[in-house]
Amino acid sequence: MCLSQTEATITSINTISKPLKDGNRLWAPSWTYTYIVDGKSYSAQSTHIAYGFDVNWYQYERVAERDGLSRPVGSAVHAFYDPNNPSRSVLDRATFGLGDAIHLTPFVLVLAKTVDFIHSGRRRAANGSS
């Protein structure tokens, strides 16, 4: 998706959390911000679009709160929005990093082996029917 960029202003900072299977929680900063596109004002929260940005999860709420202060209330930031629907925006575009590649590698290897197995079976079937 092609995103357009605009200036935005942070209006509030919060923390969000998610439970872990072991009963503990992880915490992350979340910012509410406003921005204007074609004369219309929008308000959004940095965590509302799944996979819309790289969330930094922390074991402690205080650490997430401290990270939230990296964009204090009133600060000017860039927001990236969908030009077809400007109400959909993110502060940080999600990136695909080395960690993602490492997690994806086993899937890609299994998929490649499955495709090879299917092609081999088709070749055997084609050679056996002649």
CSV table of C-alpha atoms in Angstrom, one decimal:
chain,number,residue,atom,x,y,z
A,1,MET,CA,0.0,0.0,0.0
A,2,CYS,CA,1.2,3.4,-0.9
A,3,LEU,CA,1.0,5.8,2.1
A,4,SER,CA,1.1,9.6,2.0
A,5,GLN,CA,2.8,11.6,4.8
A,6,THR,CA,1.6,14.5,6.8
A,7,GLU,CA,2.5,16.4,10.0
A,8,ALA,CA,0.7,15.3,13.1
A,9,THR,CA,0.6,16.4,16.8
A,10,ILE,CA,0.7,14.1,19.8
A,11,THR,CA,-2.3,14.8,22.0
A,12,SER,CA,-2.0,12.0,24.6
A,13,ILE,CA,0.2,9.1,25.7
A,14,ASN,CA,-1.0,5.9,27.2
A,15,THR,CA,0.2,2.4,27.7
A,16,ILE,CA,-1.4,-0.8,26.4
A,17,SER,CA,-0.8,-4.3,27.6
A,18,LYS,CA,-1.3,-7.9,26.4
A,19,PRO,CA,-1.4,-11.0,28.6
A,20,LEU,CA,1.1,-13.8,28.2
A,21,LYS,CA,0.3,-17.5,28.7
A,22,ASP,CA,2.2,-17.6,31.9
A,23,GLY,CA,0.0,-14.9,33.5
A,24,ASN,CA,2.4,-12.0,33.1
A,25,ARG,CA,1.8,-9.0,30.8
A,26,LEU,CA,3.8,-7.1,28.3
A,27,TRP,CA,3.4,-3.3,28.0
A,28,ALA,CA,3.8,-0.8,25.1
A,29,PRO,CA,3.4,2.9,24.6
A,30,SER,CA,0.5,4.2,22.6
A,31,TRP,CA,0.0,7.7,21.3
A,32,THR,CA,-3.1,9.6,20.3
A,33,TYR,CA,-2.4,12.2,17.6
A,34,THR,CA,-4.2,14.6,15.3
A,35,TYR,CA,-3.5,15.5,11.7
A,36,ILE,CA,-5.1,17.3,8.8
A,37,VAL,CA,-5.6,16.0,5.3
A,38,ASP,CA,-7.2,18.2,2.6
A,39,GLY,CA,-8.5,20.6,5.3
A,40,LYS,CA,-10.2,17.9,7.3
A,41,SER,CA,-8.9,17.1,10.9
A,42,TYR,CA,-8.4,13.5,12.0
A,43,SER,CA,-7.6,11.8,15.3
A,44,ALA,CA,-6.0,8.4,15.6
A,45,GLN,CA,-4.2,6.1,18.0
A,46,SER,CA,-0.9,4.6,17.1
A,47,THR,CA,-2.0,1.1,18.0
A,48,HIS,CA,-5.4,0.9,16.2
A,49,ILE,CA,-4.2,-0.7,13.0
A,50,ALA,CA,-2.8,-4.2,13.5
A,51,TYR,CA,0.7,-4.5,12.1
A,52,GLY,CA,0.5,-0.8,11.2
A,53,PHE,CA,3.7,0.0,13.1
A,54,ASP,CA,6.5,-1.7,15.0
A,55,VAL,CA,5.3,-2.0,18.6
A,56,ASN,CA,8.0,-2.2,21.3
A,57,TRP,CA,6.8,-4.5,24.0
A,58,TYR,CA,8.3,-4.3,27.5
A,59,GLN,CA,8.1,-6.5,30.6
A,60,TYR,CA,7.4,-3.5,32.8
A,61,GLU,CA,4.8,-0.8,32.5
A,62,ARG,CA,7.2,1.9,33.7
A,63,VAL,CA,9.6,1.2,30.9
A,64,ALA,CA,6.7,1.4,28.3
A,65,GLU,CA,5.7,4.7,30.0
A,66,ARG,CA,9.2,6.0,29.7
A,67,ASP,CA,9.4,5.0,26.0
A,68,GLY,CA,6.1,6.9,25.5
A,69,LEU,CA,7.8,10.1,26.6
A,70,SER,CA,10.0,9.9,23.4
A,71,ARG,CA,7.0,11.6,21.8
A,72,PRO,CA,5.7,14.0,24.4
A,73,VAL,CA,2.2,15.6,24.3
A,74,GLY,CA,2.3,18.6,21.9
A,75,SER,CA,5.3,17.3,19.9
A,76,ALA,CA,5.2,17.4,16.1
A,77,VAL,CA,5.6,14.0,14.4
A,78,HIS,CA,5.0,12.5,10.9
A,79,ALA,CA,1.9,10.4,10.3
A,80,PHE,CA,1.5,8.1,7.3
A,81,TYR,CA,-2.1,7.8,6.0
A,82,ASP,CA,-4.0,5.9,3.3
A,83,PRO,CA,-4.8,8.5,0.6
A,84,ASN,CA,-7.9,6.5,-0.3
A,85,ASN,CA,-9.1,6.7,3.4
A,86,PRO,CA,-7.2,9.4,5.3
A,87,SER,CA,-8.8,8.3,8.6
A,88,ARG,CA,-6.5,5.2,8.5
A,89,SER,CA,-3.0,6.3,9.6
A,90,VAL,CA,0.1,5.1,11.5
A,91,LEU,CA,3.0,6.9,13.1
A,92,ASP,CA,5.5,4.3,12.1
A,93,ARG,CA,5.4,2.1,9.1
A,94,ALA,CA,5.9,-1.5,10.0
A,95,THR,CA,9.3,-2.8,8.9
A,96,PHE,CA,10.3,-6.3,8.0
A,97,GLY,CA,13.5,-7.1,10.0
A,98,LEU,CA,16.0,-9.9,10.5
A,99,GLY,CA,13.9,-11.3,13.4
A,100,ASP,CA,10.9,-11.6,11.1
A,101,ALA,CA,13.0,-13.3,8.4
A,102,ILE,CA,14.3,-15.8,11.0
A,103,HIS,CA,10.7,-16.6,12.1
A,104,LEU,CA,9.6,-16.9,8.5
A,105,THR,CA,12.5,-19.2,7.3
A,106,PRO,CA,11.1,-22.5,8.6
A,107,PHE,CA,7.8,-21.8,6.8
A,108,VAL,CA,9.5,-21.0,3.6
A,109,LEU,CA,11.6,-24.1,3.7
A,110,VAL,CA,8.6,-26.4,4.4
A,111,LEU,CA,6.7,-24.6,1.6
A,112,ALA,CA,9.7,-25.1,-0.8
A,113,LYS,CA,10.0,-28.8,0.1
A,114,THR,CA,6.2,-29.3,-0.4
A,115,VAL,CA,6.3,-27.7,-3.8
A,116,ASP,CA,9.3,-29.8,-4.8
A,117,PHE,CA,7.5,-33.0,-3.6
A,118,ILE,CA,4.4,-32.1,-5.7
A,119,HIS,CA,6.5,-31.4,-8.8
A,120,SER,CA,8.5,-34.6,-8.3
A,121,GLY,CA,5.2,-36.6,-8.0
A,122,ARG,CA,3.9,-35.0,-11.2
A,123,ARG,CA,7.1,-35.8,-13.1
A,124,ARG,CA,7.0,-39.4,-11.9
A,125,ALA,CA,3.3,-39.7,-12.9
A,126,ALA,CA,4.0,-38.2,-16.3
A,127,ASN,CA,7.0,-40.5,-16.9
A,128,GLY,CA,5.1,-43.5,-15.7
A,129,SER,CA,2.1,-42.9,-18.0
A,130,SER,CA,4.2,-42.8,-21.2
